[in-house]
Coordinates of C-alpha atoms in Angstrom, one line a residue:
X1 CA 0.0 0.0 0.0
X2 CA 1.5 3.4 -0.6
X3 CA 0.2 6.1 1.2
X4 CA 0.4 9.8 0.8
X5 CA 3.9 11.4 1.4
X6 CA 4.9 7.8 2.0
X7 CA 3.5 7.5 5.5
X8 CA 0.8 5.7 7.0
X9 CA -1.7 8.1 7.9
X10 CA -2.5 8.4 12.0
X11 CA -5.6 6.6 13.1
X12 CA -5.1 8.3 16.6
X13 CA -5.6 12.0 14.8
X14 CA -8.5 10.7 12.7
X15 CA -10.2 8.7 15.8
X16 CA -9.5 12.5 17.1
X17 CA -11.2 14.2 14.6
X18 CA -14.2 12.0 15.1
X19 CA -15.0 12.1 18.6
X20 CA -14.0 16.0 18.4
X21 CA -17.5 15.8 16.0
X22 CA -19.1 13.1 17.2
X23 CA -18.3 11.9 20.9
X24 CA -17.4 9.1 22.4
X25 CA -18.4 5.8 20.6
X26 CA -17.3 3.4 23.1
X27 CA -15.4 3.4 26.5
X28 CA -12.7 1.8 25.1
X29 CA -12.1 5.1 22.5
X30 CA -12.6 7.3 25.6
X31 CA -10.1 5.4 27.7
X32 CA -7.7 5.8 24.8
X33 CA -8.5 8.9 24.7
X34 CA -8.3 10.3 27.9
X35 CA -4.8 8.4 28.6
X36 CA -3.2 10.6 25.5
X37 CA -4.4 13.4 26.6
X38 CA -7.1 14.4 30.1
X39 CA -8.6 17.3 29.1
X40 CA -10.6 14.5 26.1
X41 CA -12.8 14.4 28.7
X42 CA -14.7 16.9 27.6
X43 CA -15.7 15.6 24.7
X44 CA -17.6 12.5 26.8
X45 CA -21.3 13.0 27.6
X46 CA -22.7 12.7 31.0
X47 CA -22.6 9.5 31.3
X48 CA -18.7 9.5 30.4
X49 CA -17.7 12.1 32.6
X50 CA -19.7 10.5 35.4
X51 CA -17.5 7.2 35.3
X52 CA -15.6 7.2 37.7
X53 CA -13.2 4.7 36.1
X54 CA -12.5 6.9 33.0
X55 CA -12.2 10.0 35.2
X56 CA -9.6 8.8 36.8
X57 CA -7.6 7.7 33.6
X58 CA -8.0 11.4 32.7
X59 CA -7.2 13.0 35.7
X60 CA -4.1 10.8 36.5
X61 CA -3.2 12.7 32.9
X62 CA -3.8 15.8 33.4
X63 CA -5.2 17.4 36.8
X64 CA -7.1 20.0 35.2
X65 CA -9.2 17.4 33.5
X66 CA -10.9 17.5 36.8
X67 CA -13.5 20.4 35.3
X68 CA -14.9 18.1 32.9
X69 CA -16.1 16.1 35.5
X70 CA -19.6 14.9 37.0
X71 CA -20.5 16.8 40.0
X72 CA -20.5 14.1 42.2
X73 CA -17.1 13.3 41.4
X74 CA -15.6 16.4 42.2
X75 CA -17.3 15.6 45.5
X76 CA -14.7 12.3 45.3
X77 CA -11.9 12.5 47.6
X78 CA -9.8 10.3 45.4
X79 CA -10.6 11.7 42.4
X80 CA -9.5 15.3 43.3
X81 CA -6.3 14.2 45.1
X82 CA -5.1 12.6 42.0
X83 CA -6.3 15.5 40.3
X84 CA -4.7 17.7 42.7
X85 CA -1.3 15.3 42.6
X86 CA -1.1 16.1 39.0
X87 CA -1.5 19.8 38.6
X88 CA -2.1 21.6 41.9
X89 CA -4.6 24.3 40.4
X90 CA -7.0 21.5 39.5
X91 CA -7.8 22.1 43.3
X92 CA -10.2 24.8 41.8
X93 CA -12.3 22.5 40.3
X94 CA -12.5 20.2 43.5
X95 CA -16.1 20.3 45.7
X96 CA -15.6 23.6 48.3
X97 CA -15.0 21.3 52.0
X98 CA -12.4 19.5 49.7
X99 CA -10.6 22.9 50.0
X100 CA -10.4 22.8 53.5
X101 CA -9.5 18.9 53.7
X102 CA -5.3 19.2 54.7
X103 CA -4.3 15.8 52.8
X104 CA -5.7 17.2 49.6
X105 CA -4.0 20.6 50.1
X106 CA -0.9 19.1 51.0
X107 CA -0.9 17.5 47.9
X108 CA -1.8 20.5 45.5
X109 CA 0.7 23.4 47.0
X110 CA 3.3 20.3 46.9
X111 CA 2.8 20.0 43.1
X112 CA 2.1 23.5 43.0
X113 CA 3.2 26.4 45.9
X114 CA 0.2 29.2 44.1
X115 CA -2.6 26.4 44.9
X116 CA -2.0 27.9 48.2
X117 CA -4.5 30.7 47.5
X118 CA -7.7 28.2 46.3
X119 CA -7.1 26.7 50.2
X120 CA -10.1 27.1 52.2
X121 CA -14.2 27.9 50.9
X122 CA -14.5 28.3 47.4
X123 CA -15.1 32.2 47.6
X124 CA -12.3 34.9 46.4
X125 CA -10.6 35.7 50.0
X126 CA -11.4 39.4 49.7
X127 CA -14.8 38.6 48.7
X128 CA -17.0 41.6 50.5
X129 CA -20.5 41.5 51.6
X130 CA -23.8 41.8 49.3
X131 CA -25.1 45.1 49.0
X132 CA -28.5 45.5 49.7
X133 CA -31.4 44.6 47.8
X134 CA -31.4 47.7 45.1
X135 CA -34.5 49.3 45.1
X136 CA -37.2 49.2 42.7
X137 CA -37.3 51.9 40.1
X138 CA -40.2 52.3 40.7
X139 CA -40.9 52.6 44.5
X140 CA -44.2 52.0 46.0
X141 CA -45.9 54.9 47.6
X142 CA -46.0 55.4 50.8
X143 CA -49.5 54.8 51.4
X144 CA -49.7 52.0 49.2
X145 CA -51.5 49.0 50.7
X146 CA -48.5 46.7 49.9
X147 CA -45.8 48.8 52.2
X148 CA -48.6 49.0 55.1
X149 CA -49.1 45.4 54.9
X150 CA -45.4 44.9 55.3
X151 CA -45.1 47.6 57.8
X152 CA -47.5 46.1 60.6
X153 CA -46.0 42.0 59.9
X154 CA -44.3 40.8 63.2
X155 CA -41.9 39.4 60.3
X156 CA -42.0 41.4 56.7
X157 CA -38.8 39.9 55.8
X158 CA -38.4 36.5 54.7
X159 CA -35.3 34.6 56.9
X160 CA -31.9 34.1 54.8
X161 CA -30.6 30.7 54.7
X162 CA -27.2 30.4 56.4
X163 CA -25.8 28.8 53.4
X164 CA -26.9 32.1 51.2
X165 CA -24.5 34.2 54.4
X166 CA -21.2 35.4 53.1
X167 CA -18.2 33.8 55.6
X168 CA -16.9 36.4 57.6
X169 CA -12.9 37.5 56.7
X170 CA -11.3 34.9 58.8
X171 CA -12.8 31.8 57.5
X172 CA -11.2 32.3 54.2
X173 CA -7.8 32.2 55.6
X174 CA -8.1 29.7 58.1
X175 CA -6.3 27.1 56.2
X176 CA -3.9 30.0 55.0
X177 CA -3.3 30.1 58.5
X178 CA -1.8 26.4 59.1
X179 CA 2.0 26.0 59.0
X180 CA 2.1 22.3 57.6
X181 CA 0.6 23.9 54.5
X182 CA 2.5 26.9 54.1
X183 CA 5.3 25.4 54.4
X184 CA 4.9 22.7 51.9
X185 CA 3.5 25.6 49.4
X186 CA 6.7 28.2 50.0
X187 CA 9.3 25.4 49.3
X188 CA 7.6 25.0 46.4
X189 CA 7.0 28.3 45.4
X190 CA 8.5 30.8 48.0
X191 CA 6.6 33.7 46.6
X192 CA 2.8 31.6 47.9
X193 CA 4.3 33.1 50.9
X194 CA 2.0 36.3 49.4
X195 CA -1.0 34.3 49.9
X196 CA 0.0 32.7 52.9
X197 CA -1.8 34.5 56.3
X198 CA -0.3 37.2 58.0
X199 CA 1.1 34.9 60.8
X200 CA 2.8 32.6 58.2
X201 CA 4.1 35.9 56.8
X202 CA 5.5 36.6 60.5
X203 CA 6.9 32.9 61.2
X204 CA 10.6 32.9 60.6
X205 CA 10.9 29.2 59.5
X206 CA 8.3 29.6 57.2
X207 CA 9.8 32.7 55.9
X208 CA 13.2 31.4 55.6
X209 CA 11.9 28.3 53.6
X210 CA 10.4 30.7 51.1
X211 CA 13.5 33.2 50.6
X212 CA 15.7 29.9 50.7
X213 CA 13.6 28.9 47.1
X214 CA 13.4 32.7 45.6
X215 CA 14.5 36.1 47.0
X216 CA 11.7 38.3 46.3
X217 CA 9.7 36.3 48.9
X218 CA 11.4 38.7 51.0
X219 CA 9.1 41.5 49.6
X220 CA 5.9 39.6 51.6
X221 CA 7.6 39.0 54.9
X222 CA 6.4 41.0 57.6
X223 CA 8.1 43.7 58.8
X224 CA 9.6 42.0 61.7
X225 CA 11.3 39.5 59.6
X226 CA 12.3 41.9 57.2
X227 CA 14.8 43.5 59.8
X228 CA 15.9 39.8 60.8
X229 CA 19.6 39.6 60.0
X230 CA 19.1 36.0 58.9
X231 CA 16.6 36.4 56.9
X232 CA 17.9 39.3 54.6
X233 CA 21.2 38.0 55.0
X234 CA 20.0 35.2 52.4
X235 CA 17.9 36.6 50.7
X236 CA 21.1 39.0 49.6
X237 CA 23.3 36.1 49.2
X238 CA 21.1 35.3 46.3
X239 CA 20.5 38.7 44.6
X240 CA 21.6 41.9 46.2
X241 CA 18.6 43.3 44.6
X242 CA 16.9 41.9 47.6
X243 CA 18.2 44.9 49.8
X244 CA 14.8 46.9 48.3
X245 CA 12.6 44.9 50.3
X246 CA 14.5 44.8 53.5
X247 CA 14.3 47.2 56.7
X248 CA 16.2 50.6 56.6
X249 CA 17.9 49.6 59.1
X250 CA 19.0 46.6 57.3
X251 CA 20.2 48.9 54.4
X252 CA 22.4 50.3 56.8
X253 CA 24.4 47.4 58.4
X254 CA 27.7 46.8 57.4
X255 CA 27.3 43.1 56.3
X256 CA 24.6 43.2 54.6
X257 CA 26.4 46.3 52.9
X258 CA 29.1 44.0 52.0
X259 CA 27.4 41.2 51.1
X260 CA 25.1 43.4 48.7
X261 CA 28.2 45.2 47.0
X262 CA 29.8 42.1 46.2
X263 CA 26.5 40.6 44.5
X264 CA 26.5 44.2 43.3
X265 CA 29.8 43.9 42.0
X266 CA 29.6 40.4 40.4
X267 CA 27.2 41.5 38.4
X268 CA 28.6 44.3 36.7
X269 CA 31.6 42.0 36.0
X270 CA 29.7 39.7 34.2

């Protein structure tokens, strides 16, 4: 047989092609599928992306394939580690007390340092409070029959749902707040120490363990640790640069001097 260009053409790009269009004909195509590459899932129906099987084959892949899953699997605790063991920022996708579960974290800021800031519920941190109900444009008059009925009820307004209440401030950084975390995300990544808590941010082993990986985590210590000899002292080893971020009164002592003009120095001779 002679093919075009002399090559055999690629079943795997035409099978591609066909459940691109089509879907999924059989498990055994989206198995195939999903081990070449995770984010195939997507092209599976419900009933393909609520296998738990197959979910797993795509998430083993690729973590991020985690999105293209049932609901209830994103519920799984198995299912999002491996997610999670893959790529730490499928931990976005993961159910929101799966956020707050500290073998699952553990795994995601270990693959990952930045999955430190999806820790916790699955609200932005700095996520304020709903305004008020707007009201209408057109607002009802003031002897209306509607507003005096509402005005004498023991009750007028209907109770909220605690579920619908927005978490006050220091729920979203409560798993910010625990060192075993922190410190697996900053020796990762030492700059997660910006999304660590501002008690990671003052906890010298923590700190150290994120300058140790990359100098500018200097810049999100606290101010304590900024003036700590040890601390800037290695940060500078690394990149005198790191002087910006220090204390003035850091600036000013003689070995950090020296150990800044020699880094200083070494680069201007290269």
């Amino acid at each position: 047989l002679i093919f075009h260009g002399g090559k055999m053409p690629s079943t795997t790009t035409a099978s591609a092609a066909d459940f691109r269009e089509r879907g999924f004909s059989s498990k055994g195509q989206a198995t195939a599928a999903c081990q070449e590459d995770g984010l195939n899932l997507r092209y599976g129906n419900h009933d393909y992306r609520s296998n738990r099987e197959l979910v797993m084959v795509a998430v083993t892949q690729n973590g991020m394939a985690l999105k293209f899953a049932a609901g209830n699997l994103k519920e799984d605790r198995e299912v999002v580690l491996r997610a999670c063991q893959q790529n730490g920022m499928a931990l976005k996708y993961g159910a929101s007390f799966l956020r707050e579960d500290l073998g699952v974290l553990l795994a995601a800021v270990t693959q990952n340092g930045l999955a430190l800031g999806l820790a916790g519920p699955a609200y932005p941190p700095a996520m304020p409070a709903k305004p008020p109900r707007s009201l209408p444009r057109n607002p009802p008059r003031l002897n209306s029959p509607r507003l005096q009925e509402l005005s004498q009820a023991k009750d007028p307004l209907p109770p909220v749902s605690p579920e619908k209440l927005v978490k006050a401030p220091e729920d979203f950084s409560r798993m910010r707040d625990n060192r075993q975390i922190a410190l697996a995300a900053v020796r990762q990544n030492g700059l997660a120490l910006s999304l660590a808590s501002g008690r990671m941010q003052g906890d010298k082993e923590v700190v150290l363990a994120a300058v140790a990986q990359n100098w500018e985590a200097l810049k999100f210590a606290g101010p304590r640790l900024q003036a700590d000899k040890d601390v800037v002292m290695l940060a500078v080893r690394q990149d005198w640069r790191a002087l910006k971020y220090s204390s003035p009164r850091m600036q000013e002592d003689l070995q950090v001097m020296v150990q800044g003009k020699a880094g200083f120095l070494a680069d201007v001779g290269r």
